Short mmCIF file of C-alpha atoms in Angstrom, two decimals:
data_model
loop_
_atom_site.label_atom_id
_atom_site.label_comp_id
_atom_site.label_asym_id
_atom_site.label_seq_id
_atom_site.Cartn_x
_atom_site.Cartn_y
_atom_site.Cartn_z
CA MET U 1 79.88 11.56 22.47
CA THR U 2 78.35 15.04 22.13
CA ILE U 3 78.37 17.64 24.92
CA MET U 4 74.61 17.21 25.34
CA ASN U 5 74.95 13.42 25.75
CA THR U 6 77.77 13.93 28.24
CA GLU U 7 75.50 16.17 30.31
CA LYS U 8 72.74 13.56 30.22
CA TYR U 9 75.07 10.85 31.49
CA LYS U 10 76.29 13.16 34.24
CA LYS U 11 72.69 13.63 35.37
CA MET U 12 72.08 9.89 35.23
CA ILE U 13 75.20 9.20 37.32
CA ILE U 14 74.24 11.84 39.89
CA ILE U 15 70.69 10.44 40.12
CA SER U 16 72.00 6.89 40.58
CA ILE U 17 74.33 8.06 43.38
CA ILE U 18 71.49 9.90 45.14
CA ILE U 19 69.20 6.87 44.82
CA ALA U 20 71.92 4.58 46.17
CA ILE U 21 72.53 6.79 49.20
CA THR U 22 68.84 7.36 49.98
CA SER U 23 68.20 3.62 49.63
CA GLN U 24 69.79 3.37 53.08
CA ILE U 25 67.19 5.73 54.58
CA ASN U 26 64.03 3.85 55.50
CA MET U 27 60.50 5.02 56.21
CA ASN U 28 57.94 3.20 58.32
CA LEU U 29 54.57 3.17 56.54
CA LEU U 30 52.90 1.07 59.25
CA ILE U 31 53.05 -2.04 57.08
CA SER U 32 54.92 -4.78 58.90
CA ASP U 33 57.82 -6.72 57.41
CA PHE U 34 58.14 -4.39 54.43
CA ARG U 35 61.06 -1.99 54.07
CA VAL U 36 60.28 1.28 52.30
CA SER U 37 63.31 3.40 51.44
CA VAL U 38 63.34 7.08 50.53
CA ALA U 39 65.04 6.10 47.26
CA ILE U 40 61.94 4.30 45.97
CA ILE U 41 59.91 7.49 46.52
CA LEU U 42 62.52 9.76 44.90
CA PHE U 43 63.19 7.43 41.96
CA PRO U 44 59.92 8.17 40.04
CA VAL U 45 60.28 11.87 40.89
CA PHE U 46 63.63 11.96 39.08
CA LEU U 47 62.29 9.93 36.14
CA TYR U 48 59.41 12.35 35.67
CA LEU U 49 61.22 15.65 36.18
CA PHE U 50 64.28 14.73 34.09
CA ASP U 51 62.41 13.35 31.10
CA GLU U 52 65.28 14.23 28.75
CA ILE U 53 67.45 11.41 30.17
CA ASP U 54 67.17 7.77 29.13
CA THR U 55 64.62 6.27 31.53
CA ILE U 56 65.65 2.61 31.26
CA LYS U 57 69.41 3.29 31.37
CA THR U 58 68.84 5.43 34.45
CA GLY U 59 66.87 2.61 36.07
CA VAL U 60 69.64 0.09 35.38
CA MET U 61 72.32 2.47 36.71
CA CYS U 62 70.29 3.10 39.87
CA ALA U 63 69.76 -0.64 40.35
CA ILE U 64 73.47 -1.40 40.06
CA SER U 65 74.42 1.54 42.33
CA VAL U 66 71.99 0.43 45.06
CA TYR U 67 73.22 -3.15 44.82
CA ILE U 68 76.91 -2.22 45.02
CA LEU U 69 76.34 0.12 47.98
CA ARG U 70 74.29 -2.46 49.91
CA VAL U 71 76.94 -5.14 49.36
CA GLY U 72 79.71 -2.66 50.24
CA ILE U 73 78.06 -1.63 53.51
CA TYR U 74 77.49 -5.29 54.44
CA PHE U 75 81.17 -6.02 53.73
CA ILE U 76 82.30 -3.13 55.97
CA GLU U 77 80.04 -4.29 58.79
CA ASN U 78 80.68 -8.05 58.51
CA GLY U 79 84.02 -8.46 56.77
CA SER U 80 82.64 -10.62 53.95
CA PHE U 81 80.00 -10.34 51.24
CA ILE U 82 79.87 -13.66 49.36
CA GLU U 83 76.85 -14.96 51.24
CA ILE U 84 74.87 -11.76 50.64
CA LEU U 85 75.45 -11.35 46.88
CA LEU U 86 72.41 -13.43 45.90
CA ALA U 87 70.24 -12.09 48.72
CA TYR U 88 70.52 -8.48 47.50
CA PHE U 89 70.60 -9.30 43.77
CA PRO U 90 66.78 -9.35 43.19
CA GLU U 91 66.60 -5.64 44.13
CA ILE U 92 68.25 -4.90 40.78
CA PHE U 93 65.09 -6.12 39.07
CA PHE U 94 62.84 -3.67 40.92
CA TYR U 95 64.53 -0.48 39.66
CA THR U 96 65.11 -1.96 36.21
CA PHE U 97 61.54 -3.09 35.64
CA TYR U 98 60.10 0.01 37.33
CA SER U 99 61.88 2.13 34.70
CA ILE U 100 60.71 -0.16 31.88
CA PHE U 101 57.06 0.01 32.93
CA PHE U 102 57.35 3.76 33.56
CA LYS U 103 58.76 4.25 30.05
CA ILE U 104 55.92 2.24 28.50
CA LEU U 105 53.09 3.82 30.50
CA ASN U 106 54.37 7.39 30.40
CA LYS U 107 55.23 7.73 26.71
CA LYS U 108 53.79 11.25 26.40
CA ASN U 109 55.12 12.48 29.74
CA SER U 110 51.56 13.01 31.00
CA ILE U 111 50.86 16.06 33.13
CA LYS U 112 47.38 14.90 34.13
CA PHE U 113 47.14 14.08 37.82
CA ASN U 114 45.06 10.89 37.49
CA ARG U 115 47.03 9.39 34.62
CA LEU U 116 50.38 10.06 36.26
CA LEU U 117 49.19 8.52 39.55
CA ILE U 118 48.06 5.36 37.73
CA THR U 119 51.41 5.21 35.92
CA LEU U 120 53.32 5.47 39.21
CA ILE U 121 51.17 2.87 40.97
CA LEU U 122 51.41 0.32 38.14
CA SER U 123 55.17 0.86 37.68
CA ASP U 124 55.78 0.44 41.42
CA TYR U 125 53.48 -2.55 41.76
CA LEU U 126 54.74 -4.40 38.68
CA GLY U 127 58.38 -3.66 39.49
CA ASN U 128 57.90 -4.96 43.02
CA PHE U 129 55.99 -7.98 41.74
CA VAL U 130 58.87 -8.93 39.41
CA GLU U 131 61.31 -8.63 42.33
CA ILE U 132 59.11 -10.87 44.53
CA LEU U 133 58.85 -13.44 41.72
CA ILE U 134 62.64 -13.51 41.36
CA ARG U 135 63.03 -13.97 45.11
CA ASN U 136 60.49 -16.81 45.16
CA LEU U 137 61.25 -18.68 41.93
CA ARG U 138 61.49 -21.98 43.79
CA ASN U 139 58.41 -21.32 45.91
CA PHE U 140 56.23 -19.60 43.31
CA ASN U 141 53.18 -21.79 44.06
CA THR U 142 53.29 -20.82 47.74
CA LEU U 143 53.24 -17.10 47.03
CA LYS U 144 50.48 -15.79 49.25
CA PHE U 145 47.64 -13.58 48.05
CA GLN U 146 48.23 -11.37 51.10
CA ILE U 147 51.72 -10.50 49.82
CA VAL U 148 50.30 -9.53 46.42
CA THR U 149 47.69 -7.23 47.96
CA THR U 150 50.29 -5.74 50.33
CA LEU U 151 52.45 -4.89 47.33
CA PHE U 152 49.52 -2.97 45.87
CA TYR U 153 48.86 -0.99 49.06
CA VAL U 154 52.53 -0.12 49.34
CA ALA U 155 52.62 0.94 45.67
CA VAL U 156 49.61 3.25 46.21
CA ILE U 157 51.11 4.89 49.30
CA ARG U 158 54.56 5.36 47.78
CA SER U 159 53.11 6.66 44.52
CA ILE U 160 50.91 9.21 46.29
CA ILE U 161 53.93 10.52 48.22
CA SER U 162 55.97 10.69 44.99
CA LEU U 163 53.15 12.52 43.21
CA ILE U 164 52.85 15.04 46.06
CA ILE U 165 56.57 15.75 45.72
CA VAL U 166 56.31 16.09 41.92
CA ASN U 167 53.38 18.51 42.14
CA SER U 168 55.04 20.53 44.91
CA LEU U 169 58.17 20.94 42.78
CA LYS U 170 56.08 21.82 39.73
CA PHE U 171 54.14 24.43 41.70
CA TYR U 172 57.39 25.95 42.95
CA LYS U 173 58.74 25.96 39.40
CA LEU U 174 55.60 27.70 38.15
CA LEU U 175 56.08 30.41 40.76
CA LEU U 176 59.64 30.94 39.54
CA ILE U 177 58.47 31.03 35.91
CA LYS U 178 55.76 33.54 36.81
CA GLU U 179 58.30 35.78 38.52
CA GLU U 180 60.66 35.47 35.55
CA HIS U 181 57.76 36.21 33.18
CA GLU U 182 56.93 39.37 35.12
CA GLN U 183 60.55 40.51 34.93
CA ARG U 184 60.53 39.90 31.18
CA TYR U 185 57.30 41.88 30.86
CA LYS U 186 58.82 44.84 32.74
CA LYS U 187 61.83 44.65 30.48
CA LEU U 188 59.55 44.56 27.43
CA VAL U 189 57.68 47.69 28.60
CA LEU U 190 61.01 49.49 29.04
CA GLN U 191 62.20 48.36 25.61
CA THR U 192 58.93 49.49 24.00
CA SER U 193 59.26 52.97 25.48
CA GLU U 194 62.83 53.18 24.16
CA LEU U 195 61.72 51.98 20.74
CA LYS U 196 59.09 54.73 20.66
CA THR U 197 61.92 57.27 20.87
CA GLU U 198 63.73 55.68 17.94
CA MET U 199 60.47 55.60 15.96
CA TYR U 200 60.19 59.37 16.39
CA TRP U 201 63.44 59.83 14.46
CA MET U 202 62.33 57.37 11.80
CA LYS U 203 59.06 59.27 11.27
CA LYS U 204 60.96 62.56 11.15
CA ASN U 205 63.23 61.18 8.44
CA MET U 206 60.23 60.02 6.43
CA SER U 207 59.33 63.65 5.70
CA SER U 208 62.97 64.36 4.83
CA ILE U 209 62.96 61.43 2.40
CA GLU U 210 59.81 62.80 0.75
CA LYS U 211 61.59 66.13 0.30
CA ILE U 212 64.63 64.44 -1.24
CA MET U 213 62.43 62.46 -3.60
CA SER U 214 60.74 65.69 -4.69
CA ASN U 215 64.09 67.40 -5.28
CA ALA U 216 65.46 64.38 -7.14
CA TYR U 217 62.42 64.21 -9.40
CA GLY U 218 62.64 67.99 -9.98
CA LEU U 219 66.27 67.61 -10.97
CA PHE U 220 65.33 64.77 -13.31
CA GLU U 221 62.72 66.94 -15.04
CA LYS U 222 65.16 69.84 -15.43
CA ILE U 223 67.79 67.52 -16.90
CA SER U 224 65.21 65.94 -19.23
CA ILE U 225 64.20 69.29 -20.75
CA LYS U 226 67.66 70.84 -20.26
CA GLU U 227 66.29 73.67 -18.14
CA ASP U 228 68.29 75.76 -15.60
CA SER U 229 71.43 73.73 -16.20
CA ASP U 230 73.36 76.09 -13.94
CA THR U 231 71.34 74.83 -10.94
CA TRP U 232 71.87 71.09 -11.59
CA ALA U 233 75.14 70.86 -9.70
CA GLN U 234 73.78 72.68 -6.66
CA LEU U 235 70.58 70.57 -6.59
CA SER U 236 72.53 67.30 -6.87
CA LEU U 237 74.87 68.46 -4.08
CA THR U 238 71.86 69.35 -1.89
CA ILE U 239 70.30 65.93 -2.52
CA ALA U 240 73.59 64.20 -1.67
CA LYS U 241 73.96 66.21 1.57
CA ASP U 242 70.36 65.46 2.60
CA VAL U 243 70.81 61.74 1.91
CA HIS U 244 74.02 61.80 3.94
CA GLU U 245 72.22 63.42 6.90
CA ILE U 246 69.44 60.83 6.77
CA LYS U 247 72.03 58.08 6.57
CA LYS U 248 73.72 59.41 9.71
CA GLU U 249 70.42 59.69 11.58
CA TYR U 250 69.35 56.21 10.52
CA GLY U 251 72.75 54.93 11.65
CA LEU U 252 71.99 56.36 15.10
CA VAL U 253 68.51 54.80 15.01
CA VAL U 254 69.89 51.38 14.05
CA ARG U 255 72.52 51.60 16.79
CA GLY U 256 69.86 52.64 19.30
CA ILE U 257 67.59 49.73 18.36
CA GLU U 258 70.51 47.30 18.53
CA GLU U 259 71.34 48.53 22.03
CA ILE U 260 67.70 48.03 23.06
CA THR U 261 67.27 44.58 21.55
CA GLU U 262 70.74 43.17 22.27
CA ASP U 263 71.13 41.16 25.45
CA LYS U 264 72.84 43.87 27.51
CA SER U 265 71.34 42.51 30.73
CA GLN U 266 72.87 39.08 30.03
CA ASP U 267 69.38 37.63 29.81
CA LYS U 268 69.60 33.90 30.35
CA GLY U 269 68.07 31.24 28.19
CA MET U 270 65.00 29.14 28.90
CA TYR U 271 63.93 25.53 28.83
CA PHE U 272 61.81 24.69 25.82
CA LYS U 273 58.83 23.57 27.90
CA ASP U 274 58.79 26.97 29.64
CA ILE U 275 58.75 28.70 26.25
CA ILE U 276 55.77 26.59 25.18
CA ASN U 277 53.97 27.22 28.50
CA ILE U 278 54.23 30.98 27.91
CA LEU U 279 53.22 30.57 24.26
CA GLU U 280 50.21 28.42 25.20
CA ASP U 281 49.01 30.94 27.80
CA SER U 282 49.45 33.78 25.32
CA MET U 283 47.51 31.98 22.58
CA LYS U 284 44.70 31.00 24.94
CA ASN U 285 44.33 34.66 25.88
CA GLU U 286 44.29 35.58 22.19
CA VAL U 287 41.55 33.00 21.50
CA LYS U 288 39.54 34.37 24.41
CA PHE U 289 40.05 37.96 23.23
CA ARG U 290 38.84 37.09 19.71
CA GLN U 291 35.92 35.11 21.17
CA LEU U 292 36.80 32.05 19.09
CA ASN U 293 35.88 28.46 19.81
CA VAL U 294 39.26 26.98 18.96
CA GLY U 295 40.94 23.96 20.50
CA LEU U 296 44.67 24.36 21.18
CA ILE U 297 46.81 21.21 21.37
CA PHE U 298 50.44 21.38 22.50
CA ASN U 299 52.61 18.24 22.53
CA VAL U 300 56.25 18.56 23.59
CA ASN U 301 58.37 15.47 23.06
CA LYS U 302 61.71 16.58 24.46
CA ASN U 303 62.85 19.37 26.74
CA PHE U 304 66.10 21.29 26.20
CA TYR U 305 67.78 24.52 27.29
CA THR U 306 68.24 27.28 24.71
CA THR U 307 69.27 30.92 24.46
CA LYS U 308 67.38 31.18 21.15
CA HIS U 309 64.03 31.52 22.96
CA TYR U 310 63.17 34.88 21.34
CA TYR U 311 63.65 33.40 17.87
CA LEU U 312 61.52 30.35 18.67
CA MET U 313 58.77 32.43 20.26
CA SER U 314 58.66 34.70 17.21
CA ILE U 315 58.44 31.72 14.82
CA PHE U 316 55.72 29.84 16.69
CA ARG U 317 53.68 32.90 17.60
CA ASN U 318 53.56 34.12 13.99
CA LEU U 319 52.55 30.70 12.69
CA ILE U 320 49.83 30.19 15.31
CA MET U 321 48.50 33.73 14.82
CA ASN U 322 48.25 32.94 11.09
CA SER U 323 46.30 29.80 11.98
CA LEU U 324 43.95 31.80 14.21
CA ASP U 325 43.28 34.15 11.30
CA ALA U 326 42.52 31.15 9.09
CA LEU U 327 40.11 29.72 11.68
CA SER U 328 38.18 32.92 12.43
CA ALA U 329 35.58 32.23 9.71
CA LYS U 330 34.93 28.60 10.69
CA THR U 331 32.72 27.38 13.52
CA ASP U 332 33.07 23.59 13.62
CA LYS U 333 36.00 21.18 14.01
CA VAL U 334 38.43 24.01 14.56
CA TYR U 335 41.72 23.37 16.29
CA ILE U 336 45.39 24.24 16.16
CA SER U 337 48.03 21.70 17.10
CA PHE U 338 51.69 22.23 17.97
CA ILE U 339 53.85 19.10 17.93
CA GLN U 340 57.55 18.88 18.65
CA LYS U 341 59.60 15.84 17.60
CA ALA U 342 63.25 14.97 18.13
CA ILE U 343 64.60 12.83 15.29
CA ASP U 344 68.33 12.03 15.17
CA GLU U 345 70.15 15.38 15.35
CA ARG U 346 67.15 17.52 14.39
CA TYR U 347 64.15 19.09 16.04
CA ILE U 348 60.95 19.14 14.02
CA PHE U 349 58.14 21.55 14.94
CA ILE U 350 54.76 21.00 13.29
CA ILE U 351 51.99 23.61 13.47
CA SER U 352 48.70 22.44 11.95
CA ASP U 353 45.22 23.91 11.75
CA THR U 354 41.83 23.00 10.31
CA GLY U 355 41.24 26.47 8.87
CA CYS U 356 40.49 27.73 5.38
CA GLY U 357 43.80 26.49 3.97
CA ILE U 358 45.89 28.13 1.26
CA LYS U 359 45.13 28.16 -2.46
CA GLU U 360 47.55 26.06 -4.46
CA SER U 361 48.32 29.07 -6.65
CA ASP U 362 49.34 31.06 -3.54
CA LEU U 363 51.63 28.48 -1.94
CA MET U 364 54.74 29.61 -3.81
CA TYR U 365 54.24 33.23 -2.74
CA ILE U 366 53.25 33.01 0.95
CA PHE U 367 56.83 33.57 2.21
CA SER U 368 57.36 36.62 -0.02
CA PRO U 369 57.49 39.99 1.81
CA GLY U 370 54.29 41.95 1.29
CA PHE U 371 52.23 39.01 0.06
CA SER U 372 48.94 38.71 1.95
CA THR U 373 45.48 37.28 1.45
CA LYS U 374 44.09 39.00 4.54
CA ILE U 375 41.95 41.97 3.52
CA ASN U 376 39.34 43.71 5.64
CA TYR U 377 36.64 44.39 3.05
CA ASP U 378 34.82 46.74 5.45
CA THR U 379 37.78 49.10 5.91
CA GLY U 380 39.87 48.21 2.87
CA GLU U 381 42.84 47.58 5.19
CA ILE U 382 45.27 44.91 4.04
CA ASN U 383 47.66 42.97 6.22
CA ARG U 384 51.33 43.92 5.81
CA GLY U 385 52.18 40.34 4.83
CA LEU U 386 55.46 40.31 6.73
CA GLY U 387 54.78 37.53 9.28
CA LEU U 388 55.69 34.49 7.18
CA SER U 389 58.60 36.22 5.45
CA ILE U 390 60.05 37.05 8.89
CA VAL U 391 59.50 33.46 10.03
CA LYS U 392 61.28 32.11 6.94
CA ASN U 393 64.17 34.51 7.44
CA ILE U 394 64.61 33.56 11.12
CA VAL U 395 64.39 29.83 10.40
CA GLU U 396 66.73 29.80 7.39
CA GLU U 397 69.14 32.66 8.06
CA ASP U 398 69.41 32.85 11.85
CA LEU U 399 68.82 29.21 12.80
CA LYS U 400 70.12 27.50 9.62
CA GLY U 401 66.95 25.42 9.33
CA ASN U 402 64.16 25.07 6.80
CA ILE U 403 60.41 25.54 6.70
CA ASN U 404 57.84 23.83 4.49
CA VAL U 405 54.10 24.18 4.12
CA ASP U 406 51.46 21.70 3.03
CA SER U 407 47.88 22.85 2.56
CA ILE U 408 44.58 21.91 1.00
CA GLU U 409 42.09 24.71 0.42
CA ASP U 410 39.16 24.61 2.89
CA SER U 411 40.86 21.80 4.86
CA GLY U 412 43.67 23.54 6.72
CA ALA U 413 47.42 24.03 6.57
CA THR U 414 50.49 22.43 8.11
CA PHE U 415 53.82 24.21 8.60
CA CYS U 416 56.87 22.05 9.31
CA VAL U 417 59.98 23.72 10.76
CA THR U 418 63.20 21.67 10.95
CA ILE U 419 66.24 22.92 12.87
CA ASN U 420 69.43 21.12 13.89
CA LYS U 421 69.76 20.47 17.61
CA SER U 422 73.21 22.06 17.60
CA GLU U 423 71.63 25.41 16.61
CA LEU U 424 69.19 25.40 19.53
CA GLU U 425 70.66 23.48 22.44
CA ASP U 426 72.88 25.20 24.97
CA VAL U 427 74.68 23.40 27.75
#
């Protein structure tokens, strides 16, 4: 069992213990003869917020935990439990079937208020209905319509309370993310100002390099025509000394940049969904700034915690910015989609667009440094062509993954990034 799976089972065990304990705390919802425990309200909250755990296994574990605790408490109070084993047994079916229906109805982990509410109501109602059927197998024909309608009212009330809790927690989480985002922005401003200082030395050395190149070419010409041979040694020594000085200064620059970009502040990692939330906001602002009519679709299949968030943000931002460039000339059926999939021990990230696509003759060169098809014909300015080469380097060298592209000219392009879970997940 991997470390990540161990952590998931720990969460599932903790959730089942909490549900079992809170199942003994009852709430009066003004509906007679119907017990409503706090556990039934918290249960869907846990299933929604901890979507990385196995929903059905969690439901079964909660069902068993509640059953064992109820029987145990009855035994402590009455000294025996044989007569109550069957009476409490149908409750197992509620949590089990609730989780099954929740899994079916909430496949995409919907964040829409209306859809989530319907999912909660149906899961609660159907789970309760199965429990009632089990309890009344012998008297199924006498099951009253009033009981069926009461189950629905109870499901609505409990689901609304659960949804209020979910949205309150999400709002609180968003506030924390916003605060963290602001701290990151302040840090970025500070880093940028420090980088400006290092860039000054780099620009200064550019002129020194030009001087060395001139001296080296002058020495070459003198050697070629065998002129002033007595000055060759001195010129070569001067060139060597100048190169050595530039090397030292660039060593200081590299060390300075490493100190700026390294995680000296012990910057923590992030959950993947938070990374995508920031990316989505950033791209929406970019679309608005460019005044484009582009649809952005983000679909996250599985959440995980990672300290490689800077790498991932760089990869996805570069790819989506490329897609925006490809869409700028089109006006209809324009969209960019980001899809994350978890298959076996790999994460697959798919970025697709309906832009101008890539010529078949260019496909083999797009990851080469300096290659670019983006030219401003008004100014003559050409893009540096470093974005995709940087992406490829990060994916293959830093994250030990691979990146592929599939494109049809005038129909769009699809980039597929595959990275092992072990490279990204942090416990």
